[in-house]
PDB file of C-alpha atoms in Angstrom:
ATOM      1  CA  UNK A   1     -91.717  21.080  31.540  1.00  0.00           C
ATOM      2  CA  UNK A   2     -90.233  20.082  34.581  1.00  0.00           C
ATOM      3  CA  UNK A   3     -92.244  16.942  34.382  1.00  0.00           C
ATOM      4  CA  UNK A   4     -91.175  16.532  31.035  1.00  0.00           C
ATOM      5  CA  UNK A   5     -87.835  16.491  31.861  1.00  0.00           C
ATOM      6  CA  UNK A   6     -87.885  14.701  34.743  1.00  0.00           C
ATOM      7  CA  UNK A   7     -89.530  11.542  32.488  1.00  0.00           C
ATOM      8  CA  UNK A   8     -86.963  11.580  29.704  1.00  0.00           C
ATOM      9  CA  UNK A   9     -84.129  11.310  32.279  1.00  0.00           C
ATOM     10  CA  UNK A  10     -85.855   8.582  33.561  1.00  0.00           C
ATOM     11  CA  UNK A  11     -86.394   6.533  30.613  1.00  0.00           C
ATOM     12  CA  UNK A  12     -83.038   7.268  29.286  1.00  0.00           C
ATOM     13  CA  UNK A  13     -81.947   5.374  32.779  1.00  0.00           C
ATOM     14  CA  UNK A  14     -84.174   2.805  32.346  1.00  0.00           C
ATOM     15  CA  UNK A  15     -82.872   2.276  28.322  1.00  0.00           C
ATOM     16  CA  UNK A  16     -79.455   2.361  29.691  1.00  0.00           C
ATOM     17  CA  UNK A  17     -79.881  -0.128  32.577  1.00  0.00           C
ATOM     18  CA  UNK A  18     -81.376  -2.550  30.090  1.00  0.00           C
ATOM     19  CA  UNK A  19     -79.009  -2.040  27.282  1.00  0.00           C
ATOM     20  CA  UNK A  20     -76.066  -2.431  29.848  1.00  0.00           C
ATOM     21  CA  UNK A  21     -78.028  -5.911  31.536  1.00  0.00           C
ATOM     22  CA  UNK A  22     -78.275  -6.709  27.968  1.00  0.00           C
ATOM     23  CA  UNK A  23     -75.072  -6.876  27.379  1.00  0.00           C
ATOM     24  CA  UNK A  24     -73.394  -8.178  30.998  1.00  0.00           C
ATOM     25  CA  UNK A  25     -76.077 -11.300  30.325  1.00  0.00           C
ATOM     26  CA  UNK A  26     -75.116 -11.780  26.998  1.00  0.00           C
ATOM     27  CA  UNK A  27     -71.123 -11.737  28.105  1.00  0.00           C
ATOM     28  CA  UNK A  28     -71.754 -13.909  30.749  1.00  0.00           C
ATOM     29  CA  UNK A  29     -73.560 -16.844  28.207  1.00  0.00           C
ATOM     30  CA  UNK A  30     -70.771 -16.399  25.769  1.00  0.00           C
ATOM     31  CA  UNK A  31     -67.999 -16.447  29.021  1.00  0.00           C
ATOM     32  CA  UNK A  32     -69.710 -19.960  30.143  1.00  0.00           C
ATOM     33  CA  UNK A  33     -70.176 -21.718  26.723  1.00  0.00           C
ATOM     34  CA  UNK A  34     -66.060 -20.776  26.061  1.00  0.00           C
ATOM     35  CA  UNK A  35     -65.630 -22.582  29.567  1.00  0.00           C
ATOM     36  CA  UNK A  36     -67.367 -25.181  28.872  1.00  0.00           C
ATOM     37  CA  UNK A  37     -66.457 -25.813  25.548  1.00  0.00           C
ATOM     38  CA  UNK A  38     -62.767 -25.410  25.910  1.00  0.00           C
ATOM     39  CA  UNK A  39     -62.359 -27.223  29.554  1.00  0.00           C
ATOM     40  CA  UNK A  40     -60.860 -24.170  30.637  1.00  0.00           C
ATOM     41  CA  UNK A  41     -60.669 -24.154  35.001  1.00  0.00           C
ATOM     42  CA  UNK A  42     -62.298 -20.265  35.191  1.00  0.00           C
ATOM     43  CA  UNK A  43     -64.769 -18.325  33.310  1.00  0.00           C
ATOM     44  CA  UNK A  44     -62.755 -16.039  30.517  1.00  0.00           C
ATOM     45  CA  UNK A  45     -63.660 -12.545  31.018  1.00  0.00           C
ATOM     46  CA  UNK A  46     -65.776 -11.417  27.750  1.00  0.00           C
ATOM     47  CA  UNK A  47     -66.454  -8.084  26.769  1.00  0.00           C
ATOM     48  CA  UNK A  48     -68.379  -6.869  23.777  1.00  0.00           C
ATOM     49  CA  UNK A  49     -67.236  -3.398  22.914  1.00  0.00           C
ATOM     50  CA  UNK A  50     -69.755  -0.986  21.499  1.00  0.00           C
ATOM     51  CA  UNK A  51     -72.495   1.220  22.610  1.00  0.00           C
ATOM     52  CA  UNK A  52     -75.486   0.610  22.426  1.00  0.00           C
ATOM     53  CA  UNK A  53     -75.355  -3.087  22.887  1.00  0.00           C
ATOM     54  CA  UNK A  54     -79.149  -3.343  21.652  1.00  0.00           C
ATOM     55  CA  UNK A  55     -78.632  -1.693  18.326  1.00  0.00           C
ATOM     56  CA  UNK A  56     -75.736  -4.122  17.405  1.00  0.00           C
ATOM     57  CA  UNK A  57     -77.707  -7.188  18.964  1.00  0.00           C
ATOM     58  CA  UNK A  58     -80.562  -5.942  16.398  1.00  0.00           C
ATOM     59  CA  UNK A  59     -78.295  -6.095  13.371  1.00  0.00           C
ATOM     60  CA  UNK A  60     -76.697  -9.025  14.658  1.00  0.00           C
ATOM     61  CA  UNK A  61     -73.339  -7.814  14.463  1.00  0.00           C
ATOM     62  CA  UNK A  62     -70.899  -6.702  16.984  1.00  0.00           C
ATOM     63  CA  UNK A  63     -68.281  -4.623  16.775  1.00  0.00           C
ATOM     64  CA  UNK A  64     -65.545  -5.875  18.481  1.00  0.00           C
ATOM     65  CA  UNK A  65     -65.968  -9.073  21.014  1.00  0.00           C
ATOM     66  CA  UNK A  66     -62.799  -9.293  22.979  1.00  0.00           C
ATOM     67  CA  UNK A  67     -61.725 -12.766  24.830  1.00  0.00           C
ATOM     68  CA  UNK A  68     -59.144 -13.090  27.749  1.00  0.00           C
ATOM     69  CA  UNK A  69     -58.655 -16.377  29.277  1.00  0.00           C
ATOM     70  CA  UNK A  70     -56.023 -16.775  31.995  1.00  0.00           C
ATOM     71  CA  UNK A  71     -54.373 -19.895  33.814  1.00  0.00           C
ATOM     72  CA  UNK A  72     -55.120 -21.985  30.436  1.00  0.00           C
ATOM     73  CA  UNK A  73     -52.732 -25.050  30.778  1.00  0.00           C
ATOM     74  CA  UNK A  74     -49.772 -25.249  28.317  1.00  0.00           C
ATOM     75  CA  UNK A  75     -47.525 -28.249  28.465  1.00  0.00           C
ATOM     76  CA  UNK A  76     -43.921 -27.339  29.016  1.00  0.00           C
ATOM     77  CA  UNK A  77     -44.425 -23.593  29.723  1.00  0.00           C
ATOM     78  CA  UNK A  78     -47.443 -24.320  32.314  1.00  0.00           C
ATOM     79  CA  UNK A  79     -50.322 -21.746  32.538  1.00  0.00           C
ATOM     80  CA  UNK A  80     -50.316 -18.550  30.156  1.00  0.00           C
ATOM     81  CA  UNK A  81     -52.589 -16.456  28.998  1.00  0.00           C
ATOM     82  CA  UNK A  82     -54.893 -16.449  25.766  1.00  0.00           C
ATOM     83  CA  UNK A  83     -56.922 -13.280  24.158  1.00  0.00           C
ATOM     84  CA  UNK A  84     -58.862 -12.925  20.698  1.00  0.00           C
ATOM     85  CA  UNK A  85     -60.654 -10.206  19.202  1.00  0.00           C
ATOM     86  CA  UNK A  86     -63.802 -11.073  17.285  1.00  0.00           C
ATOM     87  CA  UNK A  87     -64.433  -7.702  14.954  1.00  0.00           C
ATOM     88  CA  UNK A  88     -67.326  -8.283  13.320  1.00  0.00           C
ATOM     89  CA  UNK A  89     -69.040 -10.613  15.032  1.00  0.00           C
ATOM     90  CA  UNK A  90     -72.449 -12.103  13.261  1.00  0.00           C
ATOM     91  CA  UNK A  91     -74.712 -13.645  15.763  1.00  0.00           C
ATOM     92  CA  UNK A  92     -78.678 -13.432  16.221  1.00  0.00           C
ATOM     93  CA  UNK A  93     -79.682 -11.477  19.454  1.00  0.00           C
ATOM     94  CA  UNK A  94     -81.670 -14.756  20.466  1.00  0.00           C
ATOM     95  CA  UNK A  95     -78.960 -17.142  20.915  1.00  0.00           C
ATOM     96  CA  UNK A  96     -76.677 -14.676  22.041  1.00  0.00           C
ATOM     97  CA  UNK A  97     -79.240 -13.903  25.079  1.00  0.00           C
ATOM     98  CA  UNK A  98     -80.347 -17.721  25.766  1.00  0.00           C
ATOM     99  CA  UNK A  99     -76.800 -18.997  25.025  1.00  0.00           C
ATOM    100  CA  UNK A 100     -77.411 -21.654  22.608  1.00  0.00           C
ATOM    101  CA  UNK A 101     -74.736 -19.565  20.451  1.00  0.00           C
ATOM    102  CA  UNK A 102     -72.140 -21.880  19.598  1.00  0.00           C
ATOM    103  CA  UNK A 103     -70.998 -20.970  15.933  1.00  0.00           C
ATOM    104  CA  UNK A 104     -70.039 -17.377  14.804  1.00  0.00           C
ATOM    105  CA  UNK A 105     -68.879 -16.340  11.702  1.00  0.00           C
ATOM    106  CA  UNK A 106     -66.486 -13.305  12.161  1.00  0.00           C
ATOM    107  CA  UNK A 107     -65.305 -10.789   9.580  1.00  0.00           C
ATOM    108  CA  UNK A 108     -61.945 -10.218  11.509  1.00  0.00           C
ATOM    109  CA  UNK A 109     -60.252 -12.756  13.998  1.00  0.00           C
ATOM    110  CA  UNK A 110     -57.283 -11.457  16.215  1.00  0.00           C
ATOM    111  CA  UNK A 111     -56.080 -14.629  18.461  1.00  0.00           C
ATOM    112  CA  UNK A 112     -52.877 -14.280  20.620  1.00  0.00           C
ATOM    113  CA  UNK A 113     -51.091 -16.219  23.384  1.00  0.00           C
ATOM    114  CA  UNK A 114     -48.997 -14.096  26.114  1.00  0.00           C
ATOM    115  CA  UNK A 115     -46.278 -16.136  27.744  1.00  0.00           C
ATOM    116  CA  UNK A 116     -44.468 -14.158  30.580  1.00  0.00           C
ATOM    117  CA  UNK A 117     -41.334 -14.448  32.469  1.00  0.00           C
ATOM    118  CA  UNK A 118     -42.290 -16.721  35.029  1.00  0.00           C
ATOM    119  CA  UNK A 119     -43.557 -19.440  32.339  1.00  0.00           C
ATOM    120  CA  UNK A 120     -40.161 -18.442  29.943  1.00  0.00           C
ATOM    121  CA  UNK A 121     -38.308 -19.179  32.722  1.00  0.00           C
ATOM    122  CA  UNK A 122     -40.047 -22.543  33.398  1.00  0.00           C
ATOM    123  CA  UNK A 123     -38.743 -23.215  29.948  1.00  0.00           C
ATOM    124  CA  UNK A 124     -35.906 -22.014  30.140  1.00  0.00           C
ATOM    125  CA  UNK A 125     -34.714 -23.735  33.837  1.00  0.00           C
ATOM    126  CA  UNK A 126     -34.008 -20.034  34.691  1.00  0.00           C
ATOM    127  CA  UNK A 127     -36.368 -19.522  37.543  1.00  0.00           C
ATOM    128  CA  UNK A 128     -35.438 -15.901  38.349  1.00  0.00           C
ATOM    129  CA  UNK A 129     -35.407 -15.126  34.558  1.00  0.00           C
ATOM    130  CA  UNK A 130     -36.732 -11.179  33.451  1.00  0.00           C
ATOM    131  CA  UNK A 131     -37.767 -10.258  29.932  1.00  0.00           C
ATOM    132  CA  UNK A 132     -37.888  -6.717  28.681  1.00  0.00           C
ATOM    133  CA  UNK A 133     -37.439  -4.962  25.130  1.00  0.00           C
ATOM    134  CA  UNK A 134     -34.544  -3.136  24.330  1.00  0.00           C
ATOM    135  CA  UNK A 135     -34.832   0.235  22.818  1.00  0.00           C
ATOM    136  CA  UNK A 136     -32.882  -0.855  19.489  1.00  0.00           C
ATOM    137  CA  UNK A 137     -34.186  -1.904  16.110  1.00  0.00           C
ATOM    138  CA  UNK A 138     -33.486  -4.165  14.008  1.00  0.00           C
ATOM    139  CA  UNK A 139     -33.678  -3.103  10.269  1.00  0.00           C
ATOM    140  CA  UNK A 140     -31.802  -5.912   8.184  1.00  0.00           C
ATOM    141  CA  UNK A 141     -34.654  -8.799   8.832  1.00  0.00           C
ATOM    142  CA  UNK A 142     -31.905 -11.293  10.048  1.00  0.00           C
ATOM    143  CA  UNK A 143     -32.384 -10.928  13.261  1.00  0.00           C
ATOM    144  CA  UNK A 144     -28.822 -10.398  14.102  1.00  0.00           C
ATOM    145  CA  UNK A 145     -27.975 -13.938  14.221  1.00  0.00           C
ATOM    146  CA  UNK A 146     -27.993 -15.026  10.932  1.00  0.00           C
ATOM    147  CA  UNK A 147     -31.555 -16.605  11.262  1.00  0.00           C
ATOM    148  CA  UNK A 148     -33.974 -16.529   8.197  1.00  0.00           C
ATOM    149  CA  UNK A 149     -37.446 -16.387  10.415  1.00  0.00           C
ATOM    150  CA  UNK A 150     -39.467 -13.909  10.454  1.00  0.00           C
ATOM    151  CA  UNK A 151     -38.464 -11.437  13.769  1.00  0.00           C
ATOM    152  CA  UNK A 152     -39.414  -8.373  15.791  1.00  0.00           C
ATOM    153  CA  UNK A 153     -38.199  -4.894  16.000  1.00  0.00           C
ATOM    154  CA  UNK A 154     -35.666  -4.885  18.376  1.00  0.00           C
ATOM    155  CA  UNK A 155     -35.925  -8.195  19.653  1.00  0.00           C
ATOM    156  CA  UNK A 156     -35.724  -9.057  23.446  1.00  0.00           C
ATOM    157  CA  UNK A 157     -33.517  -8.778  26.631  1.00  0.00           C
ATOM    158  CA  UNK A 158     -33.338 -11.461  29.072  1.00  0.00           C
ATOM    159  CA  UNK A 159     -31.590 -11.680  32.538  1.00  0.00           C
ATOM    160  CA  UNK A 160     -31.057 -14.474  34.691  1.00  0.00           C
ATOM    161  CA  UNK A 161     -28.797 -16.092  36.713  1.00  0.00           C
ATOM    162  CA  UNK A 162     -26.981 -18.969  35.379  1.00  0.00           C
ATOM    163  CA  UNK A 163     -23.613 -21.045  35.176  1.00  0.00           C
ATOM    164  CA  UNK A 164     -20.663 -19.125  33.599  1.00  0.00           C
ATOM    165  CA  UNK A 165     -17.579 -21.680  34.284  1.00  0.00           C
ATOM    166  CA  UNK A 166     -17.552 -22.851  37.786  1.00  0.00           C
ATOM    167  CA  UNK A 167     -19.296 -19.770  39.541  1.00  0.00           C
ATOM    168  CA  UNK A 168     -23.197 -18.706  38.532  1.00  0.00           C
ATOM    169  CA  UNK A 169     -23.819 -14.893  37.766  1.00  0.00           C
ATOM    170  CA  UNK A 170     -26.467 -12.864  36.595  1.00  0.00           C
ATOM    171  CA  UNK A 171     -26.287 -12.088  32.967  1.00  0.00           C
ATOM    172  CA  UNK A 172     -28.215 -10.305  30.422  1.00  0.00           C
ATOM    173  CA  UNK A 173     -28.582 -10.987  26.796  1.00  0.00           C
ATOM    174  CA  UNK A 174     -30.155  -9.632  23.715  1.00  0.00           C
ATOM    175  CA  UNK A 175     -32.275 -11.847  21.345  1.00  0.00           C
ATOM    176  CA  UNK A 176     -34.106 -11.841  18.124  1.00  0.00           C
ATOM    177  CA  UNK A 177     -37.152 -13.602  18.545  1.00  0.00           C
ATOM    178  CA  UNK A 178     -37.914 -15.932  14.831  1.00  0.00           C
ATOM    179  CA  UNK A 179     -40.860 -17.382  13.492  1.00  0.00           C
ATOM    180  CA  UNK A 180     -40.656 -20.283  11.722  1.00  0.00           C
ATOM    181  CA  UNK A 181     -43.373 -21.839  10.442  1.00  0.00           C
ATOM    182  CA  UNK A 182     -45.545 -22.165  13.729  1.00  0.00           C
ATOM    183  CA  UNK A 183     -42.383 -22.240  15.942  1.00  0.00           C
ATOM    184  CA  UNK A 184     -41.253 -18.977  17.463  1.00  0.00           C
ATOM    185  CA  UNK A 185     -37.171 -19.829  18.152  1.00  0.00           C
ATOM    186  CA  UNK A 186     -35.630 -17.049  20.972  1.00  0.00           C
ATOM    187  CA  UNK A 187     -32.029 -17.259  19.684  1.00  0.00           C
ATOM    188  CA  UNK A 188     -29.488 -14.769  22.253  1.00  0.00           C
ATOM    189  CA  UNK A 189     -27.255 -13.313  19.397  1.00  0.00           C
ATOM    190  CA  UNK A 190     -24.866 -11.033  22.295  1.00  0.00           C
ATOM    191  CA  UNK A 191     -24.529 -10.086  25.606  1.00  0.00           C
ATOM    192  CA  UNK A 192     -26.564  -6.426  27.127  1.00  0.00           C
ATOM    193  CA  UNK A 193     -25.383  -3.940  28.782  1.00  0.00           C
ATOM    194  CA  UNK A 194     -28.024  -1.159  28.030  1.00  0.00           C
ATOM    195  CA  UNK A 195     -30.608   0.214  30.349  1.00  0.00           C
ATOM    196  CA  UNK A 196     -33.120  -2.494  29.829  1.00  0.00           C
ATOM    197  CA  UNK A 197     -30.686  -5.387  31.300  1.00  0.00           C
ATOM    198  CA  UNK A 198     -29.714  -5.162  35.302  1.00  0.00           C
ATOM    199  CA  UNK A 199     -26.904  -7.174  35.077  1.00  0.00           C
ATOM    200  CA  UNK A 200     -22.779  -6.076  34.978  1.00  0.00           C
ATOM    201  CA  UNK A 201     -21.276  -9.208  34.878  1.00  0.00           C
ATOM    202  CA  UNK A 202     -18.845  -9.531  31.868  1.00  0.00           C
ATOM    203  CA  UNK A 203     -18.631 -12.761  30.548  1.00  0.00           C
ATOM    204  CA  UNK A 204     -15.054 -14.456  29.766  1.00  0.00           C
ATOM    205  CA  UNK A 205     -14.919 -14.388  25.597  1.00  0.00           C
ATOM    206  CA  UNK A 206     -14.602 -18.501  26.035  1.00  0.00           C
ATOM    207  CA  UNK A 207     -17.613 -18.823  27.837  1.00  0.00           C
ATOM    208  CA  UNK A 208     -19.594 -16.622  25.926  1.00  0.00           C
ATOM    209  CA  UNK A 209     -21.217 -18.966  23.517  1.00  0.00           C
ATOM    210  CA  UNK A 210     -22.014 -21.489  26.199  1.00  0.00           C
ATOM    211  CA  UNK A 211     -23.608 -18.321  27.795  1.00  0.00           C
ATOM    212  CA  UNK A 212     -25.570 -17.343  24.768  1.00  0.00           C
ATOM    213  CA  UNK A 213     -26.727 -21.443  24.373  1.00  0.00           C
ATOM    214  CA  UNK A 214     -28.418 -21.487  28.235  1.00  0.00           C
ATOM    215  CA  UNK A 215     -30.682 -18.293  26.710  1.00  0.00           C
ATOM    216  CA  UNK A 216     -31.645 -19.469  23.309  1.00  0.00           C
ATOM    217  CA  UNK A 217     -34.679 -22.637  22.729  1.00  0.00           C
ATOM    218  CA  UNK A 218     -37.646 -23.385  21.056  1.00  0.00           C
ATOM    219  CA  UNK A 219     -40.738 -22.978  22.015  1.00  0.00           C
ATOM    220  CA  UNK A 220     -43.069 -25.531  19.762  1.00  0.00           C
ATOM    221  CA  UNK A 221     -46.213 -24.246  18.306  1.00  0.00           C
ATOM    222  CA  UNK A 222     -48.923 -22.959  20.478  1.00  0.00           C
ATOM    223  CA  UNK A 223     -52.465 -23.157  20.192  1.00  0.00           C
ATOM    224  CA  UNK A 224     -54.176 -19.689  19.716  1.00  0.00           C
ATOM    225  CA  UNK A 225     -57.682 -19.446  20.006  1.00  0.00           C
ATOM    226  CA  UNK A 226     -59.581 -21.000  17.724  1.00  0.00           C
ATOM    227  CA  UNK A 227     -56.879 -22.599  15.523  1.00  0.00           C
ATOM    228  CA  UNK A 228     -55.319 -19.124  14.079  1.00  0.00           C
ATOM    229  CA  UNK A 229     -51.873 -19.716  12.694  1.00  0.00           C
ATOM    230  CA  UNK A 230     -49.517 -17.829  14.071  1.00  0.00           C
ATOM    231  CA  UNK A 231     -47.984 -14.387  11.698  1.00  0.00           C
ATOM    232  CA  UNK A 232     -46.099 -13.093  14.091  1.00  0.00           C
ATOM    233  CA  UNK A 233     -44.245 -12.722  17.603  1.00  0.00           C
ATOM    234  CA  UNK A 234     -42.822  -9.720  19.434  1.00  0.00           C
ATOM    235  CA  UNK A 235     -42.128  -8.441  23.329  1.00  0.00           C
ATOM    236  CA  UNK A 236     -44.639  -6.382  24.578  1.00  0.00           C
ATOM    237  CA  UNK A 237     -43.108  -4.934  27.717  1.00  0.00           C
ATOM    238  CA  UNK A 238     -42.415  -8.525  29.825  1.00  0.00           C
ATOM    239  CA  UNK A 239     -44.150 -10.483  28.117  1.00  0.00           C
ATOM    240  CA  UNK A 240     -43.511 -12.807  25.243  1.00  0.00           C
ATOM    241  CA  UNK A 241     -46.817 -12.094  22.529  1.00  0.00           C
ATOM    242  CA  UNK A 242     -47.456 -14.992  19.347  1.00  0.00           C
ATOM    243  CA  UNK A 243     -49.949 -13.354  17.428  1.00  0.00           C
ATOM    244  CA  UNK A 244     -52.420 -14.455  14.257  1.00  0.00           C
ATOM    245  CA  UNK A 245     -54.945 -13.468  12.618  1.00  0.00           C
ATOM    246  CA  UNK A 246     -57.647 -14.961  10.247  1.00  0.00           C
ATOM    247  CA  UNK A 247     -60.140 -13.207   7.923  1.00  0.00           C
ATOM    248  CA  UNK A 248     -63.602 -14.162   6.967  1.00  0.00           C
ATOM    249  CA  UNK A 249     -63.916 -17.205   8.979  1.00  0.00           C
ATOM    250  CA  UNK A 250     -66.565 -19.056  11.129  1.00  0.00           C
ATOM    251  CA  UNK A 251     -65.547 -19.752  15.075  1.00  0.00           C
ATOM    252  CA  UNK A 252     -66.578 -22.435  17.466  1.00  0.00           C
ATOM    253  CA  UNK A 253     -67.176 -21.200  20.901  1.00  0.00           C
ATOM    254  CA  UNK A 254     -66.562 -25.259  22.056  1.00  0.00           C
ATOM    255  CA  UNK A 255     -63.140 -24.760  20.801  1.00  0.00           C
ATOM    256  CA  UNK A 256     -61.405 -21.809  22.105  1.00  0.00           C
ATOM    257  CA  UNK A 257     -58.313 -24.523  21.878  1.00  0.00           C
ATOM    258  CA  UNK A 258     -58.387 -26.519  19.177  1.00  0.00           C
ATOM    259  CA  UNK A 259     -55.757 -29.287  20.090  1.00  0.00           C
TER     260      UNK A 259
END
């Protein structure tokens, strides 16, 4: 019995080791062809969630494939950070494993691009600019600006040091992030005092809509992975998140940014 035992613990290890060396080769083929494909400077870390891997590489569909890419080169706001969720991946186990994969189809496609402070402030010219999300929501859909776009609950706080009259202070502002069309607009609609903002400086009522202007741009549209449109945008702690999503479609690996 013992021996019994002692064999079926063993080839349970084995199965495991395999299913897991399964799965860290077939991450790593699908990490390099993204690279490769998109001209991206590092290998994106790939994961393919779901356990075992060998059962979904036999039914040649995946669960969920997730996609992180850092450092990926973005014009005016410099490097951010891409991610997509594949859920439902269809791929057969042999091209996954050799990595000649190259074209997926995909029941469910989640692409995103996460711009933080330190590229918002790029944009901005703020350079010690912070981003957080204030507690409030928003419930009207206007974004508390009079903007028509598409917005987030609650919006987003920003801080930052910048000119107000002849001296420069630190300031902090709430804004409705809009989407319109493919461009998300930030557009500072009042000043913040609330926990989220670490400012106290009270602007003069004159200078307040010059104040409000150095907070509010444009950023133009992004490229999520794989050509998504974007459906939405929204702060997610400090970070800035443009989000889309696109159903029943067919992915190239070779273009993880489709310019």
């Amino acid at each position: 019995m013992r021996k019994l035992i002692l064999a079926l613990v063993t080839l349970v290890g084995v199965a495991l080791l395999i299913d897991f060396g399964a799965a860290a080769w077939s991450e790593y083929r699908v990490s390099r062809a993204l690279r490769e494909g998109g001209a991206l400077t590092a290998d994106p870390a790939v994961t393919i969630h779901g356990f075992p891997f060998l059962t979904q590489a036999r039914s040649g569909r995946y669960e969920n494939v997730e996609i992180r890419a850092q450092g990926v080169p973005s014009g005016t706001l410099g490097d951010i950070t891409i991610e997509a969720n594949l859920i439902g991946a269809h791929a057969a186990a042999g091209e996954l494993l050799d990595g000649s994969i190259r074209s997926v189809p995909v029941d469910l496609l989640y692409g995103r691009v996460m711009i933080d402070a330190t590229e918002l402030g790029q944009l901005y010219g703020i350079p010690d600019l912070q981003v957080s999300a204030p507690p409030a929501d928003k419930s009207d859909g206007t974004g508390g600006s009079g903007g028509s776009g598409r917005t987030t609950a609650g919006g987003v706080v920003l801080t930052g040091t910048v000119p107000v009259g002849p001296v420069s202070a630190e300031v902090s502002v709430q804004a409705d992030l809009l989407l319109e069309g493919d461009t998300v607009r930030i557009v500072a609609s009042d000043l913040y005092f609330g926990p989220e903002g670490q400012a106290d400086f009270t602007v003069p009522d004159p200078l307040k809509p010059a104040v409000l202007g150095l907070f509010t741009t444009t950023i133009e549209p992004q490229n999520l992975p794989f050509g998504v449109r974007p459906t939405a945008v929204e702060a997610r702690g400090s970070t800035i998140v443009i989000e889309g999503e696109a159903h029943q479609t067919t992915i190239d690996l070779e273009e993880v940014q489709r310019l």
